[in-house]
Short mmCIF file of C-alpha atoms and ligand atoms in Angstrom, two decimals:
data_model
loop_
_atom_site.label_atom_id
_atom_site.label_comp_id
_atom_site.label_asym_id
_atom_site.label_seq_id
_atom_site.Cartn_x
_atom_site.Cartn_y
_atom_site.Cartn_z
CA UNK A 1 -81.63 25.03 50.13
CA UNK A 2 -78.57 26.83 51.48
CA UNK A 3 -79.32 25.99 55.49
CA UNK A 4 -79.80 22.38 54.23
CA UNK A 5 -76.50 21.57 52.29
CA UNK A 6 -75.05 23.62 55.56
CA UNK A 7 -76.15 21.21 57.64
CA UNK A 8 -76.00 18.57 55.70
CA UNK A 9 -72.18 19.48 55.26
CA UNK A 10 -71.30 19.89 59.06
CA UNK A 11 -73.53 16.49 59.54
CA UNK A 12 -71.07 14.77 57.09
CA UNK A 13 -67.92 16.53 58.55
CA UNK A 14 -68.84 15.14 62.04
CA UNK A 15 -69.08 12.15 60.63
CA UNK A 16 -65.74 12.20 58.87
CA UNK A 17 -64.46 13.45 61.74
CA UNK A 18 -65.56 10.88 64.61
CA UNK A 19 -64.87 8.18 62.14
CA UNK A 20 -61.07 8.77 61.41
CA UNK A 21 -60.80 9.49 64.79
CA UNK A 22 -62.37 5.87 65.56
CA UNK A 23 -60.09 3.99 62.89
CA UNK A 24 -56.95 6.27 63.91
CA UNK A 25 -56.94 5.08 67.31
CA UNK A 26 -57.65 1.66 65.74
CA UNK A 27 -54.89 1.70 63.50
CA UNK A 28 -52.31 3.39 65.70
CA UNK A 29 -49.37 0.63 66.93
CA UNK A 30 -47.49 2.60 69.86
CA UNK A 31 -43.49 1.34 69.92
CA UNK A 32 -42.46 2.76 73.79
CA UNK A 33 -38.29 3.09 72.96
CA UNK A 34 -36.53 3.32 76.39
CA UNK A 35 -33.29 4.54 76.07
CA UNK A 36 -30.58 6.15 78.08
CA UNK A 37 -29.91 9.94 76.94
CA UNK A 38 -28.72 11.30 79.85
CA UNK A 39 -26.00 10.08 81.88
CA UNK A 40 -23.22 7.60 81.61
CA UNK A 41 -24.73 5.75 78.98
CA UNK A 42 -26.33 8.98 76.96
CA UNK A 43 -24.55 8.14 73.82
CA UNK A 44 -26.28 4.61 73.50
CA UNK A 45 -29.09 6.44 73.65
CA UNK A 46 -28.35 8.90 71.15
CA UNK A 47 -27.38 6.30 68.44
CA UNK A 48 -30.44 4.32 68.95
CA UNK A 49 -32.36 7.09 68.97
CA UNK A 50 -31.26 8.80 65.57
CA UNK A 51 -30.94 5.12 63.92
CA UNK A 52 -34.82 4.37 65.13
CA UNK A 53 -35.88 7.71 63.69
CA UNK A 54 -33.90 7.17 60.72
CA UNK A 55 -35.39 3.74 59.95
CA UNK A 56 -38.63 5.36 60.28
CA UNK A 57 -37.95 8.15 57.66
CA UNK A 58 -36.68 5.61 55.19
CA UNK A 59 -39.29 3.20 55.56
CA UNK A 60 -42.85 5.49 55.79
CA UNK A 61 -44.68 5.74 59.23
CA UNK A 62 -47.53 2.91 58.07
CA UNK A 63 -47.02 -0.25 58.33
CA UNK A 64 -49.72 -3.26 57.09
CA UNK A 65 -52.45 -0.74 57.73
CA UNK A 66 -50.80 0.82 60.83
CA UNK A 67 -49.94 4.29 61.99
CA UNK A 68 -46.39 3.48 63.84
CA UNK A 69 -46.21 5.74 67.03
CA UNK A 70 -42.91 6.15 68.23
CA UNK A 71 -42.55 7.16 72.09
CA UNK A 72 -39.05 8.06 73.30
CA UNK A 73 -38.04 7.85 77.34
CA UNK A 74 -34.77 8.90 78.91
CA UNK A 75 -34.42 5.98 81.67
CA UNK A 76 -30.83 7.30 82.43
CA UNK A 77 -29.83 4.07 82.58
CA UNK A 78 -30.73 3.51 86.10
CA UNK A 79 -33.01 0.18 86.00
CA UNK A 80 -35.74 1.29 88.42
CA UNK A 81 -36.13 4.09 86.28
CA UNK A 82 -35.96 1.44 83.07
CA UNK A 83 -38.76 -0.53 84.77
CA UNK A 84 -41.38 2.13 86.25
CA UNK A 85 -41.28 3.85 82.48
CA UNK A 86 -41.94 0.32 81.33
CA UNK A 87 -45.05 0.20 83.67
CA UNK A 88 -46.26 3.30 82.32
CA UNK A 89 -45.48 2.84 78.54
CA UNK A 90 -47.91 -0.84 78.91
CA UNK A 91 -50.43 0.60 81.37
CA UNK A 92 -51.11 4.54 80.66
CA UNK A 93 -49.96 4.74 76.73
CA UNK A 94 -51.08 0.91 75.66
CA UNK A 95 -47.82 0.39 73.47
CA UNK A 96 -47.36 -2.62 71.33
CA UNK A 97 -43.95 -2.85 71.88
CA UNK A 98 -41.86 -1.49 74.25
CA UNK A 99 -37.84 -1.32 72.83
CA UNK A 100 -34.41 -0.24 73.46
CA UNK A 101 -32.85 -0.54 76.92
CA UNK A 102 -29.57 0.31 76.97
CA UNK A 103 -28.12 -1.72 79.71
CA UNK A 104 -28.10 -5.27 81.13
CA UNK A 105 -30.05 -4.25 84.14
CA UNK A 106 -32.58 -2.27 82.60
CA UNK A 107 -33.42 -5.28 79.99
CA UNK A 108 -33.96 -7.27 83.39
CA UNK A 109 -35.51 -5.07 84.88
CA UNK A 110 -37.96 -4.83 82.31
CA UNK A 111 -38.59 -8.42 81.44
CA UNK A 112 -41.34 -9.19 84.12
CA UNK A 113 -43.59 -6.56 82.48
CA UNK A 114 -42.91 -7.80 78.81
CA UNK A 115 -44.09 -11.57 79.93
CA UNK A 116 -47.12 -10.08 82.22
CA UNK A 117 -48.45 -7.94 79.44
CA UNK A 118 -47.46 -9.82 76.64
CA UNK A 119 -45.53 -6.92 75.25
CA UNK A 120 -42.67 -7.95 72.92
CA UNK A 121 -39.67 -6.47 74.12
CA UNK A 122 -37.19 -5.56 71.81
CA UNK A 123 -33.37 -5.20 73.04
CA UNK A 124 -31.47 -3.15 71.14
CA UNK A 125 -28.09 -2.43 72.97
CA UNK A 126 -27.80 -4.60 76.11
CA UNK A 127 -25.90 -7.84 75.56
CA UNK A 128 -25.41 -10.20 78.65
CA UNK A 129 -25.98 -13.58 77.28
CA UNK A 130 -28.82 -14.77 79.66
CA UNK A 131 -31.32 -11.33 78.77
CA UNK A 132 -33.20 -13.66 76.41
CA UNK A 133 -34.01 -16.36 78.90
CA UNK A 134 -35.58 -14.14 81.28
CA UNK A 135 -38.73 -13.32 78.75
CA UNK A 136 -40.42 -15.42 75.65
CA UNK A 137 -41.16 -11.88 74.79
CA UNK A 138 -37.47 -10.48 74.18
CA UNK A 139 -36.14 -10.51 70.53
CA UNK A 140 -32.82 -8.72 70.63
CA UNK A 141 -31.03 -7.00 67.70
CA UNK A 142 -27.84 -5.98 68.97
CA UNK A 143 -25.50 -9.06 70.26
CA UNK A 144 -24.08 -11.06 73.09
CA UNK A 145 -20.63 -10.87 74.70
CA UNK A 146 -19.91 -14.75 74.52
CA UNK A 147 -20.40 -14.07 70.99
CA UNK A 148 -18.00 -11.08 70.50
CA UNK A 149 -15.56 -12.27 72.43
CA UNK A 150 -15.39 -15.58 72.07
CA UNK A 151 -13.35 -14.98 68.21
CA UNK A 152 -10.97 -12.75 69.75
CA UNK A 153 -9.74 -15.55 71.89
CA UNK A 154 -9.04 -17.78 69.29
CA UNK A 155 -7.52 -15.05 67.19
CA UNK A 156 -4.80 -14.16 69.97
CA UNK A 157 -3.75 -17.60 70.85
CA UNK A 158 -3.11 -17.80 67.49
CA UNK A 159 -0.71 -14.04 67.35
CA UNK A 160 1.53 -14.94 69.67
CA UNK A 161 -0.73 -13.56 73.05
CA UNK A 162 -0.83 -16.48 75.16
CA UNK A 163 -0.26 -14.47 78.60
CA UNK A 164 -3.42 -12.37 78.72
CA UNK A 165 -4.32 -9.72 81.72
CA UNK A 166 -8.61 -9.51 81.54
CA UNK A 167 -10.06 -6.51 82.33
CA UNK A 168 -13.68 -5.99 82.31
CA UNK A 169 -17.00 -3.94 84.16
CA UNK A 170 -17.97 -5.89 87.19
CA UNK A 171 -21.73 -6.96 85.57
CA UNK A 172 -23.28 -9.00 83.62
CA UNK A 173 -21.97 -8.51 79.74
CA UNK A 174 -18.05 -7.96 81.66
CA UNK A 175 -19.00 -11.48 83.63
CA UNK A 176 -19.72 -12.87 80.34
CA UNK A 177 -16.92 -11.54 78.07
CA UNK A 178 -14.15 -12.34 81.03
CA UNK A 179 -15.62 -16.10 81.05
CA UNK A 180 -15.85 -16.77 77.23
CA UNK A 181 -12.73 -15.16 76.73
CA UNK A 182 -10.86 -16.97 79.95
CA UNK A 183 -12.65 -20.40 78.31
CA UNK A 184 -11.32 -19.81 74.78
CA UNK A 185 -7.86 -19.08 74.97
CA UNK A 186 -7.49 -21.91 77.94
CA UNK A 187 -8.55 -23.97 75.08
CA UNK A 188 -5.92 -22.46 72.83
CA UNK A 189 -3.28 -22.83 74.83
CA UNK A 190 -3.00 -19.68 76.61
CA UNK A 191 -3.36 -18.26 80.06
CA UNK A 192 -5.18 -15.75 81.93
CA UNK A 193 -2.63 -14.62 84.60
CA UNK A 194 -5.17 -12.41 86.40
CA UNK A 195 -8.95 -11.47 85.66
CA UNK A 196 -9.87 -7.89 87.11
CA UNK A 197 -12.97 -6.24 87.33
CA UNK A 198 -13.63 -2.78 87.55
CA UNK A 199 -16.86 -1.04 88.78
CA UNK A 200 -19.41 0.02 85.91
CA UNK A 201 -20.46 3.15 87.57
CA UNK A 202 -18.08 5.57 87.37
CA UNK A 203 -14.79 3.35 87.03
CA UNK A 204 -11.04 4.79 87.55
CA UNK A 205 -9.24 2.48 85.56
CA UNK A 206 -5.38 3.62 86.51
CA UNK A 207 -4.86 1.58 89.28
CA UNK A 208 -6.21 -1.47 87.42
CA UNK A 209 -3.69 -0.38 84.43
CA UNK A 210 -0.88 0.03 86.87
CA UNK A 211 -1.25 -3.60 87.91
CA UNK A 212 -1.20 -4.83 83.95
CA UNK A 213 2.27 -3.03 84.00
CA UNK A 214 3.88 -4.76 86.49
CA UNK A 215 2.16 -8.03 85.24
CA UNK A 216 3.34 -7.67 81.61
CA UNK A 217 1.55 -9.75 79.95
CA UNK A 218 1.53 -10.65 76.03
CA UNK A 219 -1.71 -8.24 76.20
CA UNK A 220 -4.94 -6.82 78.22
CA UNK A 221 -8.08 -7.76 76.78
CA UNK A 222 -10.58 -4.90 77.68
CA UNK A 223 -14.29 -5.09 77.60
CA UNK A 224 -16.34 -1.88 78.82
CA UNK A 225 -19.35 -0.70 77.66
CA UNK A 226 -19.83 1.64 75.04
CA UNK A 227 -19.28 5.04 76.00
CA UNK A 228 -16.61 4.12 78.52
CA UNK A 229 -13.59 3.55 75.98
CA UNK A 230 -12.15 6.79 75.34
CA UNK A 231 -11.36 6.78 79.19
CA UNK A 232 -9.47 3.23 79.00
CA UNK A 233 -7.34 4.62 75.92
CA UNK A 234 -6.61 7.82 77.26
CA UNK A 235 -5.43 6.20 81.06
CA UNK A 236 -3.43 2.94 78.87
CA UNK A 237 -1.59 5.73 77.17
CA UNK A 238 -0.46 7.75 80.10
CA UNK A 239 0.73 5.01 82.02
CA UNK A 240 2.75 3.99 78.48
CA UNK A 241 1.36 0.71 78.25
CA UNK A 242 1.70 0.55 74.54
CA UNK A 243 5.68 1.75 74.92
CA UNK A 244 6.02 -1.35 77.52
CA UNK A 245 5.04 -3.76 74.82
CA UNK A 246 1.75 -4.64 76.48
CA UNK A 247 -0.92 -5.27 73.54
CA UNK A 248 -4.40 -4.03 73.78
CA UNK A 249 -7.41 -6.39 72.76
CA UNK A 250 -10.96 -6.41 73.03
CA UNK A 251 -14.53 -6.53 72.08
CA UNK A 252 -15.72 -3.47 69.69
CA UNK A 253 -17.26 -1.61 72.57
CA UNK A 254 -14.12 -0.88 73.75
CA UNK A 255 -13.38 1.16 69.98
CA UNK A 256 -16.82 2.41 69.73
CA UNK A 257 -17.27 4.01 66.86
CA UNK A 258 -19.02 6.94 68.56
CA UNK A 259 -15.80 8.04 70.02
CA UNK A 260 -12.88 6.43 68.00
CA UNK A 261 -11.95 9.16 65.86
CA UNK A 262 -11.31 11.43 69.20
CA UNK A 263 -9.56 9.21 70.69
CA UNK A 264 -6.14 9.78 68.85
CA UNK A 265 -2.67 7.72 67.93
CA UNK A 266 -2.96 5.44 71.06
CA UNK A 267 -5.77 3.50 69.22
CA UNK A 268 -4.23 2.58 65.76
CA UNK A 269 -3.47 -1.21 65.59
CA UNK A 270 -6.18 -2.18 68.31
CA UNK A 271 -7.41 -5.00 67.55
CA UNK A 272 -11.05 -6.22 68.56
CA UNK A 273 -13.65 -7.88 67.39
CA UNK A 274 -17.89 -6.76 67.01
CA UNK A 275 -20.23 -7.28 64.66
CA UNK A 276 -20.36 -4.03 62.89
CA UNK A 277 -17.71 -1.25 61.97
CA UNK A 278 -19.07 2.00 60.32
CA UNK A 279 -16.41 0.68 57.87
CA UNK A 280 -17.98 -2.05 56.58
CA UNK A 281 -17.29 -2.13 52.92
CA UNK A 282 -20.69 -3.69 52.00
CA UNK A 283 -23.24 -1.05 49.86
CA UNK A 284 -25.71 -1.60 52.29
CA UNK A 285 -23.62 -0.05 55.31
CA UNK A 286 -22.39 2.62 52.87
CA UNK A 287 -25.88 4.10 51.97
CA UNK A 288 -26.92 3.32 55.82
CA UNK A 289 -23.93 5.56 57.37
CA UNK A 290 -24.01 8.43 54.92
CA UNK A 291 -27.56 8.98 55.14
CA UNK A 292 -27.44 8.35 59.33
CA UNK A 293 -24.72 11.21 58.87
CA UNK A 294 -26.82 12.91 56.85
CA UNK A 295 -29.75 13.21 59.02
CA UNK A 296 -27.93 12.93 62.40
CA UNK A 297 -24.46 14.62 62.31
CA UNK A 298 -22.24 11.99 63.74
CA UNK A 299 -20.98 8.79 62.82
CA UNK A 300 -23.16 5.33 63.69
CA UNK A 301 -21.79 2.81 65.74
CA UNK A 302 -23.43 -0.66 66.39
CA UNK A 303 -25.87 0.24 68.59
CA UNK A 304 -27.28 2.89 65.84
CA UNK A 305 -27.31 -0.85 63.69
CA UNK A 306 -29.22 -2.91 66.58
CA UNK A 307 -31.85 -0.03 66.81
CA UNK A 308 -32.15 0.36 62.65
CA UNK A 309 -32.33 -3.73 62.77
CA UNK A 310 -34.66 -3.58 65.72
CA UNK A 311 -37.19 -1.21 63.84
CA UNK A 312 -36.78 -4.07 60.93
CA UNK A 313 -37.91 -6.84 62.93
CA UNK A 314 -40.89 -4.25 63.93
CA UNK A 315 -42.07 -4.03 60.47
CA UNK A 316 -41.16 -6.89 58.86
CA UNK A 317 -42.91 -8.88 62.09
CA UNK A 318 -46.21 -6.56 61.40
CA UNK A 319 -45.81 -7.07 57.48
CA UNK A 320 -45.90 -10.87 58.42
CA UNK A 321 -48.82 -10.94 61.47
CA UNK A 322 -50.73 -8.47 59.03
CA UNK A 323 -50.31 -5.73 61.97
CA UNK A 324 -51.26 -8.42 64.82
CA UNK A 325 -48.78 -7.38 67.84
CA UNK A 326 -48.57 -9.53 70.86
CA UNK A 327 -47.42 -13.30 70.84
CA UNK A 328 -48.16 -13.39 67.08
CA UNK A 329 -45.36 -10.61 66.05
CA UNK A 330 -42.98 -12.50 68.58
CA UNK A 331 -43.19 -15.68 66.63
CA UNK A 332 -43.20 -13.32 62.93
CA UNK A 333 -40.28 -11.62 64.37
CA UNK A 334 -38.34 -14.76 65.39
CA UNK A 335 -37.83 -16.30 62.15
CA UNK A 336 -36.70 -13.40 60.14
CA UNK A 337 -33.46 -13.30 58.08
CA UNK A 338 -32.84 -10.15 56.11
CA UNK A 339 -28.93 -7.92 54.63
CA UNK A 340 -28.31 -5.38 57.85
CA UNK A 341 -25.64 -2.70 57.17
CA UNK A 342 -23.78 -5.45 59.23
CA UNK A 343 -24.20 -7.63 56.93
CA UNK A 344 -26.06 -10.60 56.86
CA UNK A 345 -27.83 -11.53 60.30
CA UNK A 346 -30.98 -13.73 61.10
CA UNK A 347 -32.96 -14.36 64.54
CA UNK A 348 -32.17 -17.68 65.95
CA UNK A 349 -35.77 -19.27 66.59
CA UNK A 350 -34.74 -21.08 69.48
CA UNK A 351 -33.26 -18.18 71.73
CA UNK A 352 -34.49 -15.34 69.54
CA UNK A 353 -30.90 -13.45 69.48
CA UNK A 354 -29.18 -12.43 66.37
CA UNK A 355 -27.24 -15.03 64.50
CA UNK A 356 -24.05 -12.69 62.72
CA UNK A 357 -20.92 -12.15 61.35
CA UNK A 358 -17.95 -10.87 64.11
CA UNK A 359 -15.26 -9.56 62.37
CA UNK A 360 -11.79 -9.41 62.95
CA UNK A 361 -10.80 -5.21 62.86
CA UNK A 362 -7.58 -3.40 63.77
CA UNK A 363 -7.67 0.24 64.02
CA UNK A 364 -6.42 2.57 61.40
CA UNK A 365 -6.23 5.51 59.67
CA UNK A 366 -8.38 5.80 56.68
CA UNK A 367 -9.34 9.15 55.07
CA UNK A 368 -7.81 11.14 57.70
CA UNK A 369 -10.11 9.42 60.33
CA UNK A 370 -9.68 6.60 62.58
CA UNK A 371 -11.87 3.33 61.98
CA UNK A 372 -12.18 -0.43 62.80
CA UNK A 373 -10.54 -1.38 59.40
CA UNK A 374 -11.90 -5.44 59.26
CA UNK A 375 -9.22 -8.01 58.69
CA UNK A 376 -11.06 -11.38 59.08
CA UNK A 377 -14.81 -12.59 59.75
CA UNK A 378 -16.15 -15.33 61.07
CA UNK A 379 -19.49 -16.21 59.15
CA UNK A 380 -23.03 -16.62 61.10
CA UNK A 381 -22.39 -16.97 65.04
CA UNK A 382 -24.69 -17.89 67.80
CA UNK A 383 -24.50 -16.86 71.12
CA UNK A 384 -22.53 -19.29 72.55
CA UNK A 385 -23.57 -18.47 75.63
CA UNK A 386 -26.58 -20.75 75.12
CA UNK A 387 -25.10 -23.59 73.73
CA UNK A 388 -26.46 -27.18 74.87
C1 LIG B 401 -23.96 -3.55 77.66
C2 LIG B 401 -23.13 -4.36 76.88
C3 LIG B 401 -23.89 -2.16 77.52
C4 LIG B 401 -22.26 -3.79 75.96
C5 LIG B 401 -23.02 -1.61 76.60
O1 LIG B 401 -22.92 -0.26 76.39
C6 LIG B 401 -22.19 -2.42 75.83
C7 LIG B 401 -24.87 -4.13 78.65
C8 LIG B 401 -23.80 0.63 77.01
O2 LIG B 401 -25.31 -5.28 78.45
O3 LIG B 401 -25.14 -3.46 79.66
O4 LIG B 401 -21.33 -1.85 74.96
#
């Protein structure tokens, strides 16, 4: 009696045992994230990162019957890097989805593996305009720089800056923001007396900066990428560009919100334009920052928001395909429309980028820290990069 309920136990406990091992690696649905966290571009990585893991905490690890996975890589934002961790995230660890990339090239890089495998790629940070031509399999979450950039222009023709100095990095997203911009304000009535272009890696802006000062122009529009903007501010304010009347302008990356409050006086009344502020007055963003505070210890900026939206389109795309991945959670994922902490966004079917609000923000001091205080919006933009 006793040897045969023994066995009769372990026999059942094997059983148990193989069999939730069986449906476990059934039900498992593996998201490879690929994100810089070392190196020039570490604090894209960070945000996305903490947001990602956030989203996760909020929203329960199981989604329409599946065990979400999450598995994080440093690429250090070099794109061979990017694309042999892509290659080993589809081949060795079978992921669903592969996510992230912090950079233009890296997002290229990895595109030719997302179409071969069928993986849906999900870009979260970079933002040249053409990223979502070069796969049916990219979705992308954070934004474009035709898109950002593009407002601003109108906004300055229409303050007085018609004689405009560009500055931007010498790659794709700068390429972008320096033609859209150039484009806009042409149309406006202004002029771009001289378009520069600084190296991405490891860029000394001061003798770029000395040339605006001799120039002196209405204002420099700036666009670097996030991470680089403390070093513009600190350079434009010991060559005392803002005492020489010269106004700075740009997109949001430029005001980051991962390093704005450090950055001091030379900031306040910067204006740019983005599509998210941690100041966004909405209750949405105000729950979404203090509990990415709250679990993270520093303040989001809008890559944290394309990596919390990107995790969205993950499980609302599963709720939809009833935990299908492949070409079947690209289409789910294409046609969603849901409140970010952004505010309202959808996924344009057609190109599969975010459709958004950019707003308008000039930097000030509120609560004895430094934010991107919104002054005017301009409802649901495409990336006009891919207009017909
Ligand atoms: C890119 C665009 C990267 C905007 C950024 O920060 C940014 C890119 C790392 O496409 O490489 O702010």
């Amino acid at each position: 009696m006793k040897k045969r309920s023994f066995l009769g136990a372990s026999a059942l406990a094997l059983a148990a045992a193989l069999g939730s091992t069986a449906v476990l690696a059934q039900d498992v649905f593996k998201v490879g994230l690929i994100v810089p966290m070392t190196g020039q571009q570490a604090t894209t990585g960070k945000q996305i990162e903490a947001a990602v893991k956030l989203y996760i905490a909020q929203n329960g690890d199981t989604v329409a019957g599946k065990k979400i996975q999450l598995i994080v890589k440093d690429d250090t934002s070099i794109p061979d890097v990017t694309k042999r961790l892509a290659q080993e995230l589809v081949v060795q660890d079978k992921v669903d989805v592969l996510a992230g990339m912090g950079i233009t090239p890296s997002a290229f890089a990895t595109a030719p593996i997302a179409t071969q495998s069928k993986t849906p790629l999900v870009v979260m940070a970079a933002a040249t305009s053409s990223i979502t031509l070069s796969s049916p399999f990219i979705v992308r979450t954070s934004m474009t720089l035709p898109q950002t950039s593009s407002p601003l222009a109108d906004w300055a023709a229409k303050n007085g800056m018609k004689k405009v100095v560009t500055l931007v990095s010498d790659y794709g997203p700068g390429i972008d923001a320096e033609k859209f911009f150039t484009a806009r304000l042409t149309a406006a009535g202004g002029t771009v007396v001289e378009s520069m272009r600084a190296p991405m890696r490891n860029p000394d802006f001061a003798p770029f900066l000395q040339k605006v000062r001799d120039l002196k122009p209405d204002a420099l529009f700036v666009f670097v990428p996030s991470g680089a903007g403390a070093a513009v501010m600190k350079q434009f304010q010991e060559r005392g560009m803002d005492k020489a009347g010269i106004k700075l302008i740009g997109t949001g990356d430029l005001t980051d919100d991962d390093q704005l409050n450090g950055m001091g006086d030379v900031a306040l009344g910067v204006v740019t334009s983005m599509q998210y502020s941690a100041y966004h007055p909405s209750a949405k963003n105000k729950s979404f920052v203090a509990a990415f505070k709250k679990a993270s210890g520093f303040r989001p900026n809008f890559f944290a928001v394309g990596g919390y939206d990107g995790m969205h389109v993950i499980y609302e795309g599963l709720k939809a395909t009833k935990g299908q991945g492949g070409e079947a959670l690209v289409n789910a994922m294409k046609n969603l429309k849901w409140e970010s902490p952004r505010g309202p966004v959808s996924l344009d079917p057609e190109t599969r980028d975010i459709v958004q609000n950019i707003y308008l923000s000039k930097v000030e001091r509120k609560d004895g820290e430094l934010y991107n205080v919104e002054f005017d919006v301009i409802k649901d933009v495409k990336d006009p990069g891919k207009a017909k």
